[in-house]
Coordinates of C-alpha atoms in Angstrom, one line a residue:
M23 CA 75.7 54.4 99.1
R24 CA 78.5 56.2 97.3
V25 CA 81.7 56.9 99.3
G26 CA 81.7 60.5 101.1
M27 CA 77.8 60.3 101.0
T28 CA 75.6 60.1 103.9
S29 CA 71.9 60.0 104.1
A30 CA 72.0 63.8 104.8
G31 CA 73.7 64.5 101.4
P32 CA 77.2 64.8 100.3
R33 CA 79.9 65.6 102.8
P34 CA 80.9 69.3 102.6
F35 CA 84.3 70.2 100.9
P36 CA 86.3 73.2 100.8
G37 CA 84.3 76.1 99.1
S38 CA 80.9 73.9 98.9
G39 CA 79.1 76.7 100.9
L40 CA 79.1 78.6 97.7
L41 CA 76.8 76.0 95.9
H42 CA 73.8 76.5 98.0
P43 CA 70.9 77.6 96.0
W44 CA 70.4 80.7 97.9
V45 CA 74.0 81.9 97.3
L46 CA 73.6 81.0 93.5
V47 CA 70.5 83.0 93.3
S48 CA 72.3 85.9 95.2
V49 CA 75.3 85.7 92.6
L50 CA 72.7 85.8 89.6
L51 CA 70.6 88.7 91.1
L52 CA 73.7 90.9 92.0
V53 CA 74.9 90.4 88.1
L54 CA 71.4 90.9 86.8
N55 CA 70.8 94.0 88.9
D56 CA 74.0 95.6 88.4
H57 CA 74.1 95.2 84.8
V58 CA 70.4 95.1 83.5
F59 CA 67.8 96.1 86.4
K60 CA 69.9 99.4 87.2
A61 CA 70.0 100.5 83.7
R62 CA 66.5 99.8 82.9
W63 CA 64.8 100.5 86.0
P64 CA 67.3 102.8 88.2
S65 CA 65.6 103.2 91.7
W66 CA 66.1 103.2 95.3
W67 CA 65.2 99.5 95.1
T68 CA 67.8 98.4 92.5
G69 CA 70.4 99.9 94.7
K70 CA 69.2 98.0 97.8
L71 CA 69.0 94.9 96.0
S72 CA 72.6 94.7 95.1
D73 CA 73.3 95.4 98.7
V74 CA 71.1 92.5 100.0
A75 CA 72.5 90.0 97.3
G76 CA 76.2 91.1 97.8
L77 CA 75.8 90.8 101.7
A78 CA 74.0 87.4 101.4
M79 CA 77.0 85.9 99.4
F80 CA 80.1 87.6 100.1
P81 CA 80.9 86.3 103.4
L82 CA 80.4 82.8 102.1
L83 CA 82.8 83.8 99.3
L84 CA 85.4 85.0 101.9
Q85 CA 84.9 81.7 103.8
A86 CA 85.3 79.6 100.6
L87 CA 88.7 81.2 99.8
W88 CA 89.9 80.4 103.4
E89 CA 88.8 77.0 103.1
Q90 CA 90.6 76.5 99.9
A91 CA 93.7 78.2 101.3
S92 CA 93.7 76.1 104.6
R93 CA 92.9 72.8 103.2
L94 CA 96.6 72.3 102.1
R95 CA 97.6 72.1 106.0
A96 CA 94.3 70.4 107.3
R97 CA 94.1 66.5 107.3
E98 CA 90.5 66.5 107.3
F99 CA 88.0 69.4 106.3
R100 CA 85.1 70.4 108.6
P101 CA 83.2 73.8 107.9
S102 CA 84.3 76.5 110.5
F103 CA 81.3 78.5 112.0
A104 CA 83.9 80.6 113.6
V105 CA 85.6 81.3 110.3
L106 CA 82.2 82.2 108.9
V107 CA 81.2 84.6 111.7
G108 CA 84.7 86.4 111.1
T109 CA 83.8 86.8 107.4
V110 CA 80.3 88.0 108.3
V111 CA 81.9 90.5 110.9
L112 CA 84.5 91.7 108.4
T113 CA 81.9 92.0 105.5
G114 CA 79.5 94.1 107.7
L115 CA 82.3 96.4 108.9
C116 CA 83.7 96.9 105.4
F117 CA 80.3 97.6 104.0
A118 CA 79.5 100.0 106.7
A119 CA 82.8 102.0 106.3
T120 CA 82.1 102.2 102.5
K121 CA 78.7 103.6 103.4
L122 CA 79.7 106.1 105.9
S123 CA 83.1 107.3 104.7
P124 CA 83.9 109.0 101.1
D125 CA 87.4 107.8 101.4
A126 CA 86.6 104.0 102.3
G127 CA 84.0 104.4 99.5
N128 CA 86.6 105.5 97.0
A129 CA 89.1 102.8 97.8
W130 CA 86.1 100.2 97.3
R131 CA 85.5 101.9 93.7
W132 CA 89.1 101.4 92.8
A133 CA 89.2 97.8 94.4
L134 CA 86.2 96.8 92.5
G135 CA 87.4 98.4 89.2
A136 CA 90.5 96.6 89.4
L137 CA 88.6 93.1 90.1
Q138 CA 86.4 93.8 87.1
W139 CA 89.4 94.8 84.7
P140 CA 90.4 91.4 83.7
F141 CA 86.9 90.7 82.3
F142 CA 86.9 93.9 80.4
A143 CA 90.5 93.4 79.2
L144 CA 89.4 89.9 77.8
R145 CA 86.4 91.2 76.2
A146 CA 88.6 94.1 74.5
W147 CA 91.2 91.5 73.5
L148 CA 88.8 89.0 72.0
A149 CA 87.2 91.9 70.0
G150 CA 90.5 93.2 68.7
V151 CA 90.3 96.6 70.3
R152 CA 92.6 98.4 72.5
I153 CA 92.7 97.1 76.2
P154 CA 91.1 99.7 78.5
P155 CA 92.8 101.0 81.7
V156 CA 91.5 100.1 85.2
R157 CA 88.7 102.2 86.0
A158 CA 86.9 102.9 89.3
T159 CA 83.3 101.9 89.5
Q160 CA 80.4 104.0 90.6
H161 CA 79.8 104.2 94.2
T162 CA 77.4 106.4 96.1
V163 CA 77.8 106.8 100.0
D164 CA 74.3 106.3 101.0
L165 CA 73.4 105.8 104.9
T166 CA 70.2 104.1 104.1
D167 CA 72.2 101.2 102.5
L168 CA 72.9 100.4 106.2
L169 CA 69.3 99.0 106.2
T170 CA 70.4 95.9 104.3
L171 CA 72.8 94.9 106.9
P172 CA 70.5 92.4 108.5
S173 CA 71.1 90.4 105.1
L174 CA 74.2 89.1 106.9
F175 CA 71.9 86.8 108.9
I176 CA 71.5 84.6 105.4
P177 CA 75.2 83.4 105.3
L178 CA 75.2 83.0 109.0
W179 CA 72.2 80.8 108.9
L180 CA 73.5 78.8 105.9
G181 CA 77.0 78.5 107.5
W182 CA 75.6 77.3 110.7
R183 CA 73.4 74.6 108.8
R184 CA 76.5 73.5 106.9
A185 CA 78.5 73.3 109.9
R186 CA 75.7 71.6 111.9
E187 CA 75.1 68.9 109.1
A188 CA 79.0 68.2 108.9
R189 CA 79.1 67.6 112.8
E190 CA 76.1 65.4 112.5
Q191 CA 77.5 63.4 109.5
D192 CA 80.7 62.9 111.8
A193 CA 78.7 61.6 114.6
R194 CA 77.0 58.9 112.2
I195 CA 80.4 57.6 110.9
P196 CA 81.5 55.0 113.4
A197 CA 85.2 55.2 114.6
R198 CA 87.4 52.8 113.2
D199 CA 89.2 50.4 115.6
V200 CA 92.9 51.3 115.0
S201 CA 94.2 48.2 116.7
S202 CA 92.3 46.0 114.2
P203 CA 94.5 45.0 111.3
H204 CA 91.8 45.2 108.9
P205 CA 90.3 48.4 107.7

């Protein structure tokens, strides 16, 4: 058996929660929906599909960023379910705010536009055309989008499983006798 591997699979590492197939499918679905499906088949469903996919993966993205930032100060890594719960709550509150408040929705439009800008700038630079300014994305304040909030149970479930499996792996690894001169 390779180092770092157990019968349950590889040990989690900072950010590994993003590699779960559900998360990868959510990201793919979000990109396809926002850049293909909404243009070809605009409907109530394509709007909700983006919300479900985004809510399913975004808390895990925030958790991964937290894990990467905190790995420098930690000796050993273990996924934190508490951090995940915090990211789920934060995601849910921010999502609800953008759906209930035009001001929060406008802030989100500009924040997302700023996050997308480097990709538009790179594409323009590679094409040899003028680099575009940062532009706000489209956003609709829609109370029915709140119906997608139960999607937050997906990252909770995935994160709980990841944390539980890490605890079980730790329990299977025998404690090393520190009084012994041999490793």
